[in-house]
Coordinates of C-alpha atoms and ligand atoms in Angstrom, one line a residue:
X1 CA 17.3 -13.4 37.6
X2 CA 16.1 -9.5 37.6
X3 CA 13.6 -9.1 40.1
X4 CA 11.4 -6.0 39.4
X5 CA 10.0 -3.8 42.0
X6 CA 7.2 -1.3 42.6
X7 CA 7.5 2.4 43.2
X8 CA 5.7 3.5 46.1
X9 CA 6.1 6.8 47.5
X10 CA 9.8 7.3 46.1
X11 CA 10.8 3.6 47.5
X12 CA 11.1 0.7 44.7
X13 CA 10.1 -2.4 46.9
X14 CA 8.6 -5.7 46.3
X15 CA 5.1 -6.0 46.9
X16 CA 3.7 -6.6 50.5
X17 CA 2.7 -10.0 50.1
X18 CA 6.3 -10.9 49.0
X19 CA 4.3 -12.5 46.0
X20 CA 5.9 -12.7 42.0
X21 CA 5.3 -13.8 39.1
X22 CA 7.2 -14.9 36.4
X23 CA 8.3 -12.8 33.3
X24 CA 8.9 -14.7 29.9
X25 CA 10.5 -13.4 27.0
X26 CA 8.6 -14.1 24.2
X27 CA 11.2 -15.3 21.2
X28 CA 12.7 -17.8 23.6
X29 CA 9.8 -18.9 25.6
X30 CA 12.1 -18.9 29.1
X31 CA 11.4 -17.1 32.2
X32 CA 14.1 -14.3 32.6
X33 CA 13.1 -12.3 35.7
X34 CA 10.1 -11.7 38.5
X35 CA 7.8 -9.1 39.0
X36 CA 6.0 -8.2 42.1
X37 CA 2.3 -9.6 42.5
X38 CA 0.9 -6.5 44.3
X39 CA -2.9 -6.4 45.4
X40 CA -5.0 -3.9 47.2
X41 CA -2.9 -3.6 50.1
X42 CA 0.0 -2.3 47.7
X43 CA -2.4 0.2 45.5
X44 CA -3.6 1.6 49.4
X45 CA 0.1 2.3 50.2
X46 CA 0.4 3.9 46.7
X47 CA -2.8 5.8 47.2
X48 CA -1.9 6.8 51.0
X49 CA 1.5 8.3 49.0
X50 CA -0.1 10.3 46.4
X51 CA -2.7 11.5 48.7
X52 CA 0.9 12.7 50.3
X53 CA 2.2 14.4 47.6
X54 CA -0.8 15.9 46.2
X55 CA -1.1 19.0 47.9
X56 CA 2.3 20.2 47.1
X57 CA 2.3 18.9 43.5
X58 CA -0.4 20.5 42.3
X59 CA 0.5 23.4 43.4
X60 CA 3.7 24.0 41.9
X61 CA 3.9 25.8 39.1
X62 CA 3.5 24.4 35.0
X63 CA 7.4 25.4 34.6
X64 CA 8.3 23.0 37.7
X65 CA 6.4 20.2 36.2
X66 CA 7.5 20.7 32.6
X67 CA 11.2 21.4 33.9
X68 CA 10.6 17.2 35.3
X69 CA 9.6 15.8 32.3
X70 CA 12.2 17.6 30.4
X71 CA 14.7 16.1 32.4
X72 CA 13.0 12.6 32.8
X73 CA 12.7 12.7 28.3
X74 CA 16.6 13.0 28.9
X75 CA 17.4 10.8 30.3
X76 CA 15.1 8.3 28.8
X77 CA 17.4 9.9 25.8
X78 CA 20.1 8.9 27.6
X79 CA 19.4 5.0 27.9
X80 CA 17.8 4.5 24.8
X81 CA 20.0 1.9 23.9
X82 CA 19.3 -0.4 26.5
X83 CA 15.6 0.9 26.5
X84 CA 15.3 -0.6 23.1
X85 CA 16.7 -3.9 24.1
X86 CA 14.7 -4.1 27.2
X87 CA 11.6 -3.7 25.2
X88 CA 12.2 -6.0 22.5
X89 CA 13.2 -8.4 24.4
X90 CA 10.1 -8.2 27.2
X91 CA 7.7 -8.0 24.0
X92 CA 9.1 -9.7 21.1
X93 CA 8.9 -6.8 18.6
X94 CA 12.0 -6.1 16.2
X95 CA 15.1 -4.4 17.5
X96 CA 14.7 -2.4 14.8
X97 CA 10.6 -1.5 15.7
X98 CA 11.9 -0.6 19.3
X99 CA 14.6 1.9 18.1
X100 CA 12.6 3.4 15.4
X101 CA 9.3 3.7 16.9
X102 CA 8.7 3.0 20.7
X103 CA 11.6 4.5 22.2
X104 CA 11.9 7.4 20.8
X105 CA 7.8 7.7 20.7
X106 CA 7.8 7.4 24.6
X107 CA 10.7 10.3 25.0
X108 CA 8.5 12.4 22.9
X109 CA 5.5 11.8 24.8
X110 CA 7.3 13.0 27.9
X111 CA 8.7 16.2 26.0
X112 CA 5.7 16.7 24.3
X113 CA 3.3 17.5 27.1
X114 CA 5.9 19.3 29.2
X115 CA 5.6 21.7 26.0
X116 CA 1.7 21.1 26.0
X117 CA 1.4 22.5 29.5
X118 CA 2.6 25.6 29.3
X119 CA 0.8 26.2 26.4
X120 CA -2.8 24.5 28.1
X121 CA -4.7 27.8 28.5
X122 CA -8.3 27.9 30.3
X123 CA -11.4 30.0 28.8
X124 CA -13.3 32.8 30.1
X125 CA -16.6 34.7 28.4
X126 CA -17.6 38.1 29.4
X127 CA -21.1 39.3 28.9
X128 CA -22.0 42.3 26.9
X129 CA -22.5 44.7 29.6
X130 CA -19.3 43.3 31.1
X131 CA -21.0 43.0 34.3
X132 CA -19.4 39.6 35.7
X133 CA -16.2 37.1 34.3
X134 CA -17.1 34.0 34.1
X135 CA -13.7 32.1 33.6
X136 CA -12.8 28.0 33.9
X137 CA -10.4 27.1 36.1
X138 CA -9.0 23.8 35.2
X139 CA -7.6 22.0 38.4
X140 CA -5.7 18.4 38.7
X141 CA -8.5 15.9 39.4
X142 CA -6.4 14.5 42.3
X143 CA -4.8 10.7 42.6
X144 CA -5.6 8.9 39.2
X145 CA -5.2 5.6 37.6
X146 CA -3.1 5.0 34.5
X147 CA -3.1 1.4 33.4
X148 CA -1.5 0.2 29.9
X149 CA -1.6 -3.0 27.5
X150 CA 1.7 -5.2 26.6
X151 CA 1.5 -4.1 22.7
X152 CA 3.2 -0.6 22.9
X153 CA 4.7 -0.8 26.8
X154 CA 6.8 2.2 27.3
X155 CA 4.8 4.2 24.3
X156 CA 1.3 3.8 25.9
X157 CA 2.3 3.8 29.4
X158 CA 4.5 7.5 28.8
X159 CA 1.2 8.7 26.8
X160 CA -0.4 8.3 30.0
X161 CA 1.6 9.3 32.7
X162 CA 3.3 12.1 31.3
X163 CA -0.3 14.5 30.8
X164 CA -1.7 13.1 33.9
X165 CA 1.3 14.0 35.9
X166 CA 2.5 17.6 34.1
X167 CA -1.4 18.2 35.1
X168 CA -0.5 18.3 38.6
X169 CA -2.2 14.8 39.4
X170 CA -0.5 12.4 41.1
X171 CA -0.2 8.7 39.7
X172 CA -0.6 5.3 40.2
X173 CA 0.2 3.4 36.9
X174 CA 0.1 -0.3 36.4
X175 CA 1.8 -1.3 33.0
X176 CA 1.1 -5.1 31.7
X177 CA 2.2 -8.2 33.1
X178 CA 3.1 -9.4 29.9
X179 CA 5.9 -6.3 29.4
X180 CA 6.5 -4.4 32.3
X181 CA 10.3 -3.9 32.4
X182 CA 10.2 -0.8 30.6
X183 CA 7.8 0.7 32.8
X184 CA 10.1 -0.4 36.1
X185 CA 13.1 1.3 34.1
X186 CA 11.3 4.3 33.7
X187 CA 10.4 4.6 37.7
X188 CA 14.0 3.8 38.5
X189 CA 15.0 7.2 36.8
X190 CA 11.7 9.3 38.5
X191 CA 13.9 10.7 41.4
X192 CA 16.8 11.4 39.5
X193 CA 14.3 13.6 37.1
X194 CA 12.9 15.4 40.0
X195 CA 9.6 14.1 40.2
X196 CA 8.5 14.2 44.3
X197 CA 7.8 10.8 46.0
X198 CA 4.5 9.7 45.6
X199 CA 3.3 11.5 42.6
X200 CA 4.4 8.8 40.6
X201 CA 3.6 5.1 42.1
X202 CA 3.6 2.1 39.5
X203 CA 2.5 -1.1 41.1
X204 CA 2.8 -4.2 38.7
X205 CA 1.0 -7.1 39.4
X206 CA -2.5 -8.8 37.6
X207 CA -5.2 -6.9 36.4
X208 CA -7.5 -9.2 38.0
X209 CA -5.8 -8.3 41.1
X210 CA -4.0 -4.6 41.5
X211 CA -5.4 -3.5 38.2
X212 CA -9.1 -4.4 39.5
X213 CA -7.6 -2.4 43.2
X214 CA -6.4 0.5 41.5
X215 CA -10.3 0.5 39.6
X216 CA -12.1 -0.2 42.7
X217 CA -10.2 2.7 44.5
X218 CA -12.1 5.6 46.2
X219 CA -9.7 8.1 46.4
X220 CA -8.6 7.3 42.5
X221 CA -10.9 9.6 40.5
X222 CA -10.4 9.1 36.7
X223 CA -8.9 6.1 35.1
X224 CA -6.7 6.6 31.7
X225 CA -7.2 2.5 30.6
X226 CA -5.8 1.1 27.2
X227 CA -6.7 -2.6 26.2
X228 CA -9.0 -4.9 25.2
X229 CA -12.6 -4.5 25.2
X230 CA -13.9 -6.9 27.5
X231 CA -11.6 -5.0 30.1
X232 CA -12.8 -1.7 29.3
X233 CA -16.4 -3.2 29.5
X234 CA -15.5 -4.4 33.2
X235 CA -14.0 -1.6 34.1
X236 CA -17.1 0.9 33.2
X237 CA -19.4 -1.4 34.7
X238 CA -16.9 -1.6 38.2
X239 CA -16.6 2.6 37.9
X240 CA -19.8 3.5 36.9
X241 CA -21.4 3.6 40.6
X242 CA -18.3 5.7 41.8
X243 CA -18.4 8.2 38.7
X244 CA -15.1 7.7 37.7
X245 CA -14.1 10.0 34.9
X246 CA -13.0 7.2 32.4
X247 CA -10.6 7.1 29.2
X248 CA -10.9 4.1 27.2
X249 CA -9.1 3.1 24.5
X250 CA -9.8 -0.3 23.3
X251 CA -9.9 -2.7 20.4
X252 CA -10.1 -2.3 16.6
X253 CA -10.9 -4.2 13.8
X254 CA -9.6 -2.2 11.5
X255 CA -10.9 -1.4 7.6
X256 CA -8.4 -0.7 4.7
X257 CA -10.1 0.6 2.0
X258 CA -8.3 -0.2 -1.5
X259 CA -9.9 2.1 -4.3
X260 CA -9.3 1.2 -8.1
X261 CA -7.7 4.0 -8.4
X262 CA -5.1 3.9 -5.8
X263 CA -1.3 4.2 -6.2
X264 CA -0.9 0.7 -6.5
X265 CA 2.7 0.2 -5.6
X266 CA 2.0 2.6 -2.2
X267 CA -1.2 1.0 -1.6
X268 CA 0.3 -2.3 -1.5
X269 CA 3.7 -1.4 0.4
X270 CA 1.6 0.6 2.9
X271 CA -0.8 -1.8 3.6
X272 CA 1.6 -4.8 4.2
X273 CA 3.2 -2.3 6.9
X274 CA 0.2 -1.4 8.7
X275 CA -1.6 -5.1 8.4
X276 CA 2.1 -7.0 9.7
X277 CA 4.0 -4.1 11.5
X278 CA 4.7 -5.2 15.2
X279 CA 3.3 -9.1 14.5
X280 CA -0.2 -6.9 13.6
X281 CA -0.1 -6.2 17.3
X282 CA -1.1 -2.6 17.0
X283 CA -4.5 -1.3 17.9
X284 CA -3.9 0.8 14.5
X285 CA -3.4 -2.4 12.0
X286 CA -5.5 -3.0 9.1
X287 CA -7.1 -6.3 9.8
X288 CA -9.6 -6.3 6.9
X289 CA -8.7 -5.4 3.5
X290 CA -11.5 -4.1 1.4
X291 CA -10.3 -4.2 -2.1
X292 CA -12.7 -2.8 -5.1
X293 CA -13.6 -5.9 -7.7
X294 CA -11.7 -4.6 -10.6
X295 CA -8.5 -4.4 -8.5
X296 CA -8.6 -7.4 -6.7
X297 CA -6.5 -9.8 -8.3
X298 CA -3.5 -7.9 -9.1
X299 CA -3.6 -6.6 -5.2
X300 CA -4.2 -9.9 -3.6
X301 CA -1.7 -11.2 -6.4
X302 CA 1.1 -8.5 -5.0
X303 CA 0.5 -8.7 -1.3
X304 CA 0.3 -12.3 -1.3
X305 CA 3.5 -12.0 -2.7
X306 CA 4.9 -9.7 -0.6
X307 CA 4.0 -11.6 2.1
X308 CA 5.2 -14.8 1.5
X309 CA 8.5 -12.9 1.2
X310 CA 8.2 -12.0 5.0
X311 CA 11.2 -13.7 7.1
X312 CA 10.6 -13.8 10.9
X313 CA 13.5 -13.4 12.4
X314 CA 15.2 -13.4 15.9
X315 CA 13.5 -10.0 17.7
X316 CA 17.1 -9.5 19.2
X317 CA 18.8 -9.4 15.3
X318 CA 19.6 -5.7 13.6
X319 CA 17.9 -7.3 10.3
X320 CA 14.3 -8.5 11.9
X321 CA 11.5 -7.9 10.5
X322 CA 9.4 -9.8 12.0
X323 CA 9.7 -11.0 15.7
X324 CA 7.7 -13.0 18.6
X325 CA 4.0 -12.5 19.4
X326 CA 3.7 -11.5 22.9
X327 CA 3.1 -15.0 24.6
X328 CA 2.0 -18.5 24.1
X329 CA -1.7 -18.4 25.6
X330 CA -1.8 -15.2 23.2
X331 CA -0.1 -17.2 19.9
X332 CA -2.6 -20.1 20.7
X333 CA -5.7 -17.7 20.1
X334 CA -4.2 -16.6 16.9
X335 CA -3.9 -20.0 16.1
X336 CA -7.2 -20.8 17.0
X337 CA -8.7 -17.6 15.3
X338 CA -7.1 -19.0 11.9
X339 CA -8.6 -22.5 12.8
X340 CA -12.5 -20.8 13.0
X341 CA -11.5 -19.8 9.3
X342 CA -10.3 -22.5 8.2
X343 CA -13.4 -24.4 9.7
X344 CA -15.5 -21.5 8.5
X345 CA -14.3 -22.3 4.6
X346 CA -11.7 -19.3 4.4
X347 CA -8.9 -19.9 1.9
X348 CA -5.7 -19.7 3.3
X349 CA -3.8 -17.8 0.8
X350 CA -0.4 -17.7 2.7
X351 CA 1.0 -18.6 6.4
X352 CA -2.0 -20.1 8.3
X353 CA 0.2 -22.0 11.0
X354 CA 2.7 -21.7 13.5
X355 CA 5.7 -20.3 12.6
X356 CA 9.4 -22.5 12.6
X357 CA 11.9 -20.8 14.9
X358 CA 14.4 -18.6 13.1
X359 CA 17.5 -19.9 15.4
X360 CA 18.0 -22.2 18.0
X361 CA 18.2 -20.4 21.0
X362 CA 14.2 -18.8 19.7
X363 CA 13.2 -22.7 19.4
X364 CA 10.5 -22.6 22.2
X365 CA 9.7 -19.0 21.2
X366 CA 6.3 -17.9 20.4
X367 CA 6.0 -17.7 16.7
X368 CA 3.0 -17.2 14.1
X369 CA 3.3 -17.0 10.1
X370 CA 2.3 -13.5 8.4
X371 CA -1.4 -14.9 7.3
X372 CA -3.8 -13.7 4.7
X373 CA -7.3 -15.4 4.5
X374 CA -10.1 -15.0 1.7
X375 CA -13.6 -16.0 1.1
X376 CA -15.4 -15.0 4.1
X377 CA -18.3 -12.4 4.1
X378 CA -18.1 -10.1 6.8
X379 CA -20.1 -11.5 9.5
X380 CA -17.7 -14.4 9.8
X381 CA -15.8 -14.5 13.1
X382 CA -13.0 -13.5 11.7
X383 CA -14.1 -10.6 10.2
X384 CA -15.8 -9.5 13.5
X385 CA -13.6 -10.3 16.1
X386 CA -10.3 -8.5 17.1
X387 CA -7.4 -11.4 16.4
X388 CA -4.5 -8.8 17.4
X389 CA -1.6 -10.6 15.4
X390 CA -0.3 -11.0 12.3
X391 CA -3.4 -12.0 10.5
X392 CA -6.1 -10.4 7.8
X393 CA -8.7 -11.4 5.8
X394 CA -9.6 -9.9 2.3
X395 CA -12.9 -8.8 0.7
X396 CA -13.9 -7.4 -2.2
X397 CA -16.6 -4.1 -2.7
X398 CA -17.8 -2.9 -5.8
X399 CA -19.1 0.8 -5.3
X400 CA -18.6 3.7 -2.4
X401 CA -21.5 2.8 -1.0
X402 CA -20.6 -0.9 -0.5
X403 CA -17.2 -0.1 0.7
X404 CA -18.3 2.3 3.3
X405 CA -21.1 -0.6 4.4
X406 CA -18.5 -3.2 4.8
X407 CA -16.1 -0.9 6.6
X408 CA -19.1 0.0 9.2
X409 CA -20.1 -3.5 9.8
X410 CA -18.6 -3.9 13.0
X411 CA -18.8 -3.6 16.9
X412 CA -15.4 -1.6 16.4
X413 CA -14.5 2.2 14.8
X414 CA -10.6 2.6 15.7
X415 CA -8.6 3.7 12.3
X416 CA -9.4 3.4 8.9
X417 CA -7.2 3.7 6.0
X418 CA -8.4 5.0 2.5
X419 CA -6.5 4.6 -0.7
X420 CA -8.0 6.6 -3.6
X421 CA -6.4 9.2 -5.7
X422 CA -9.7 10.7 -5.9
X423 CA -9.4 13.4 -2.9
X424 CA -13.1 14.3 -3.1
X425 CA -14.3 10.2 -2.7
X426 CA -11.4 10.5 0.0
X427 CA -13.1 13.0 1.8
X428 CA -16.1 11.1 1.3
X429 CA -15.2 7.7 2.4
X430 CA -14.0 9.0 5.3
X431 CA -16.6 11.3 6.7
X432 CA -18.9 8.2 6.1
X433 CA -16.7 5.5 8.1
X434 CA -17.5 5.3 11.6
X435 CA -14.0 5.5 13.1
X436 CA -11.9 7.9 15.4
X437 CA -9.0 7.9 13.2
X438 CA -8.9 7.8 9.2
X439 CA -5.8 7.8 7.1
X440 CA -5.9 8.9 3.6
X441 CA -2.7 7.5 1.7
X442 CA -1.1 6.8 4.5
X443 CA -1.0 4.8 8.0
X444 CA 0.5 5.8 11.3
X445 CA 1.1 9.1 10.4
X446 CA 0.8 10.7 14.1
X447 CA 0.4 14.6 15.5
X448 CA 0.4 14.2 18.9
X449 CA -1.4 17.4 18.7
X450 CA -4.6 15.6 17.4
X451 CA -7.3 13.6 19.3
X452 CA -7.1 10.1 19.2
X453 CA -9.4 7.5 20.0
X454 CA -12.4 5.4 19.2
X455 CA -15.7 5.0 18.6
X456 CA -18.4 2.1 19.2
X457 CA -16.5 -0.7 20.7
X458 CA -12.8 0.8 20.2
X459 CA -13.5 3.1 23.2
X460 CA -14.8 6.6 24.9
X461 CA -13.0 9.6 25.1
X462 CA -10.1 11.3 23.3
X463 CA -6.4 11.4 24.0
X464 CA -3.5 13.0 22.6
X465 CA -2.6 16.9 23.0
X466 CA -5.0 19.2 25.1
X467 CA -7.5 16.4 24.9
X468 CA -5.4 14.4 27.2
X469 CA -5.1 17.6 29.3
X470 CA -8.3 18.1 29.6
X471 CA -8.9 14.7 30.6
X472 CA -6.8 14.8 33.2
X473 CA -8.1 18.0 34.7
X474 CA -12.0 19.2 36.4
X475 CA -13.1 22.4 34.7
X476 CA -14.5 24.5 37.4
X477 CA -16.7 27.3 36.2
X478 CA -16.1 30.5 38.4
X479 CA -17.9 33.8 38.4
X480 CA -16.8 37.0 39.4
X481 CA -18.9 40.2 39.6
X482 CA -17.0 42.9 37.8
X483 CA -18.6 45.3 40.0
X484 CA -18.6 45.7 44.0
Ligands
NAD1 P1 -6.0 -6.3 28.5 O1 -7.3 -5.6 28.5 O2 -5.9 -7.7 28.7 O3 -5.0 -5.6 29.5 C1 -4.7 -4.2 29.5 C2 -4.2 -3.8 30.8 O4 -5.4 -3.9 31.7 C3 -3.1 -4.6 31.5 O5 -2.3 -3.8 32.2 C4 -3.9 -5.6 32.4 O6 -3.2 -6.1 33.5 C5 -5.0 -4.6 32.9 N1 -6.3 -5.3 33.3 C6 -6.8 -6.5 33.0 N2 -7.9 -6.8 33.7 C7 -8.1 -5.7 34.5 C8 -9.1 -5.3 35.4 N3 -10.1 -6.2 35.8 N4 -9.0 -4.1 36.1 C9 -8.0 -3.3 35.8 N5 -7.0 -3.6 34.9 C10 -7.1 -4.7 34.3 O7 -5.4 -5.9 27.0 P2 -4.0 -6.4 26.4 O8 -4.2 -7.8 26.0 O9 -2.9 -6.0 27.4 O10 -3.8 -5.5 25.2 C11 -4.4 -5.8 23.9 C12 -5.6 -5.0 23.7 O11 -5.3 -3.6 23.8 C13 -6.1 -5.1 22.3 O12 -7.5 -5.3 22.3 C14 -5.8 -3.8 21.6 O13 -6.6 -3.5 20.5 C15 -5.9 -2.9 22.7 N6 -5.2 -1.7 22.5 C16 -5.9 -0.5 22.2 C17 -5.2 0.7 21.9 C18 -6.0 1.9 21.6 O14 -5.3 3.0 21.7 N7 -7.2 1.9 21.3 C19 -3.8 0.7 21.9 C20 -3.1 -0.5 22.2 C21 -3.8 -1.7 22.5

């Protein structure tokens, strides 16, 4: 049985308490390796490292730490193969999602923001009578804290690490118990790229235990956090004191608009993608379908359909689909989110249970059917709470203005998607919807150029492109007389 380690300074080693825990994959339900169970003693060693390596890493120049990444995205390149089967296997997702999405999505990441630093350029404004520059100087924050969710491992964890470190910070990163062998690939290969001991550290382990350590740090200045709101609650309240600069990307509960006037077929492909893709375990899927009165029928009529269609499938199979959600305790609040809507007189219009396993050796695998649910008003649990798997309710709007008031009734403002042929209501709907992210005829449809994040509940602060640079840097404001 694999056991994982932490990196620490350039060594991989177990944690210092010789503690583990157990990693279980998903579509079979058996533990299949061991992964340290660092606390605060192994974040300090990490943080004594960084503090280490930080002098000399921030100071080398944006063509050194590109030139890393580049060679890190290669050879990430290089073991895609068994990247993708790592992944699906720690998670459950698809084969097929791994190799189309969050392999090569986390290779990009890494090549992306070695492009985006050499390009991050600093301001400076010059007063008429040219008497002084005043310029920014943007300088690495120091040791910072990346720490990522189970949904999207090697994807959200390389989003992370890769601006924070081609910054010039050093890292510590903590990726999810749930999925962390990606992660522990990735620092296997961090020598061989060229990155210098100690600027990147991952210690694995609880978040009640090193992820609440790396928090509670001193000497770790920001914190780059994706997950669930509660967390990010806890973890503003625990950094607040400390004036942590914070990222948070959190929950969703996300809005699809359906407009009478949509492209139907689109509409209804699209929105069966982004309400089922990944088990609906993507901070991006539609969990409430708002579809306008006249439409209804025939679009609950086709996706009910569709969806009954659905085969889950063996996550380790070419041909899935459909795979595993992540873990039992998180398929039994699924279940029990359903259950509430049941109880709260919802109509189950398809799936609504557990799913059979799709082979043998999946039989004590983690399995939920694709579920659609109707006849609940929005304030219902279920239309207010964040389920994360592969179930959605339906409602039905009559005008604009009701769709944009259903679409804002929540704690959360993630991603909306819009689907009118109208480009003018388009524009409308979704300057009015209170969300970080809309998607006009279309879902998932990623620059990594643009900001992303949320607002309300779904989080504070942007990511993506020079956002994430930013983030990751303290503007200094300098001035210089012109002038002796
Ligand atoms: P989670 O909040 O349980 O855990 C996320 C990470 O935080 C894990 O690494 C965990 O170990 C760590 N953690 C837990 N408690 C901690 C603490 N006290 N201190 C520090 N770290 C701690 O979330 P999850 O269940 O792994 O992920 C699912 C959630 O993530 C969903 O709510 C989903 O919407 C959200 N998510 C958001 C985005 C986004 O970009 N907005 C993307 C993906 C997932």
């Amino acid at each position: 049985m694999e056991q994982l380690q932490n990196l620490i300074g350039g060594q991989l080693q177990g944690s210092t308490k010789d503690k583990w825990l157990d990693n279980i994959e998903p579509a079979t339900g058996a533990v299949y390796g061991q992964i340290p169970r660092s606390d605060a003693d192994d974040v300090e060693l990490a943080v004594q490292a960084a503090a280490k390596a930080f002098p000399q890493w921030s100071n080398r120049s944006f063509e050194d730490r590109s030139e890393c990444l580049r060679r890190w995205a290669k050879i990430v390149a290089q073991h895609a193969g068994e990247l993708v089967r790592a992944e699906s296997k720690d998670n459950g997702k698809p084969i097929s999602l791994a190799e189309a999405v969050d392999i090569p999505r986390a290779q990009k990441n890494l090549e992306f923001f070695a492009g985006a630093i050499e390009h991050f350029a600093s301001e400076a404004h010059i007063p008429a009578d040219s008497s002084h520059i005043h310029y920014t100087h943007r300088k690495p924050i120091g040791i910072v804290g990346c720490i990522s969710p189970w949904n999207l491992p090697l994807y959200l964890f390389t989003w992370k690490i890769a601006p924070a470190i081609a910054a010039g910070n050093c890292v510590i990163a903590k990726p999810s118990e749930i999925t962390p062998v990606s992660a522990f690939m990735l620092s296997q290969w961090a020598e061989e790229a060229g990155i210098p001991a100690g600027v990147f550290n991952v210690v694995h382990g609880l978040g009640s235990e090193a992820g609440q350590a790396i928090v509670e740090h001193p000497q770790i200045k920001a914190i780059s956090f994706t997950g669930g709101t509660s967390t990010g609650a806890h973890i503003a309240r625990t950094t607040a004191p400390q004036f942590k600069k914070l990222s948070l990307e959190l929950g969703g509960k996300n809005p699809a608009i359906i407009f009478e006037d949509c492209d139907f077929d689109k509409a209804v492909s699209t929105t069966l993608r982004s309400s089922f893709a990944n088990q609906g375990q993507i901070c991006l899927c539609s969990s409430r379908i708002l579809i306008q009165d006249k439409l209804y029928d025939r679009f609950k009529n086709a996706l009910v359909e569709k969806v009954k269609r659905m085969r889950i499938g063996d996550p380790a199979d070419a041909a899935t689909k459909m795979g595993a959600v992540v873990s039992q305790a998180h398929r039994d609040k699924i279940l029990s989110s359903i259950n509430n809507a049941k109880e709260a007189g919802g109509t189950i219009l398809c799936g609504g249970d557990e799913a059979e396993a799709p082979n043998e050796r999946c039989r004590n695998g983690f399995f939920v059917q694709p579920t659609i649910i109707e006849g609940l008003g929005p304030t219902c649990e279920i239309n207010q709470e964040e389920v994360f798997g592969p179930v959605i309710t339906l409602q039905s709007f009559r005008t604009e203005e009701e769709a944009i008031q259903l679409a804002n009734d929540s704690q959360y403002g993630l991603a909306a998607t819009i689907w009118t042929q109208d480009i003018a209501k388009a524009h409308r709907t979704a300057a009015a919807v209170e969300s970080g992210i809309a998607w006009i005829n279309c879902w998932l449809v990623r620059d990594l150029r643009t900001p992303f994040g949320g607002v309300k509940s779904s989080g504070v602060g942007r990511e993506g492109g020079f956002e994430a640079l930013r983030f990751f840097t303290e503007p200094q404001s300098v001035c210089l007389p012109t002038q002796a």
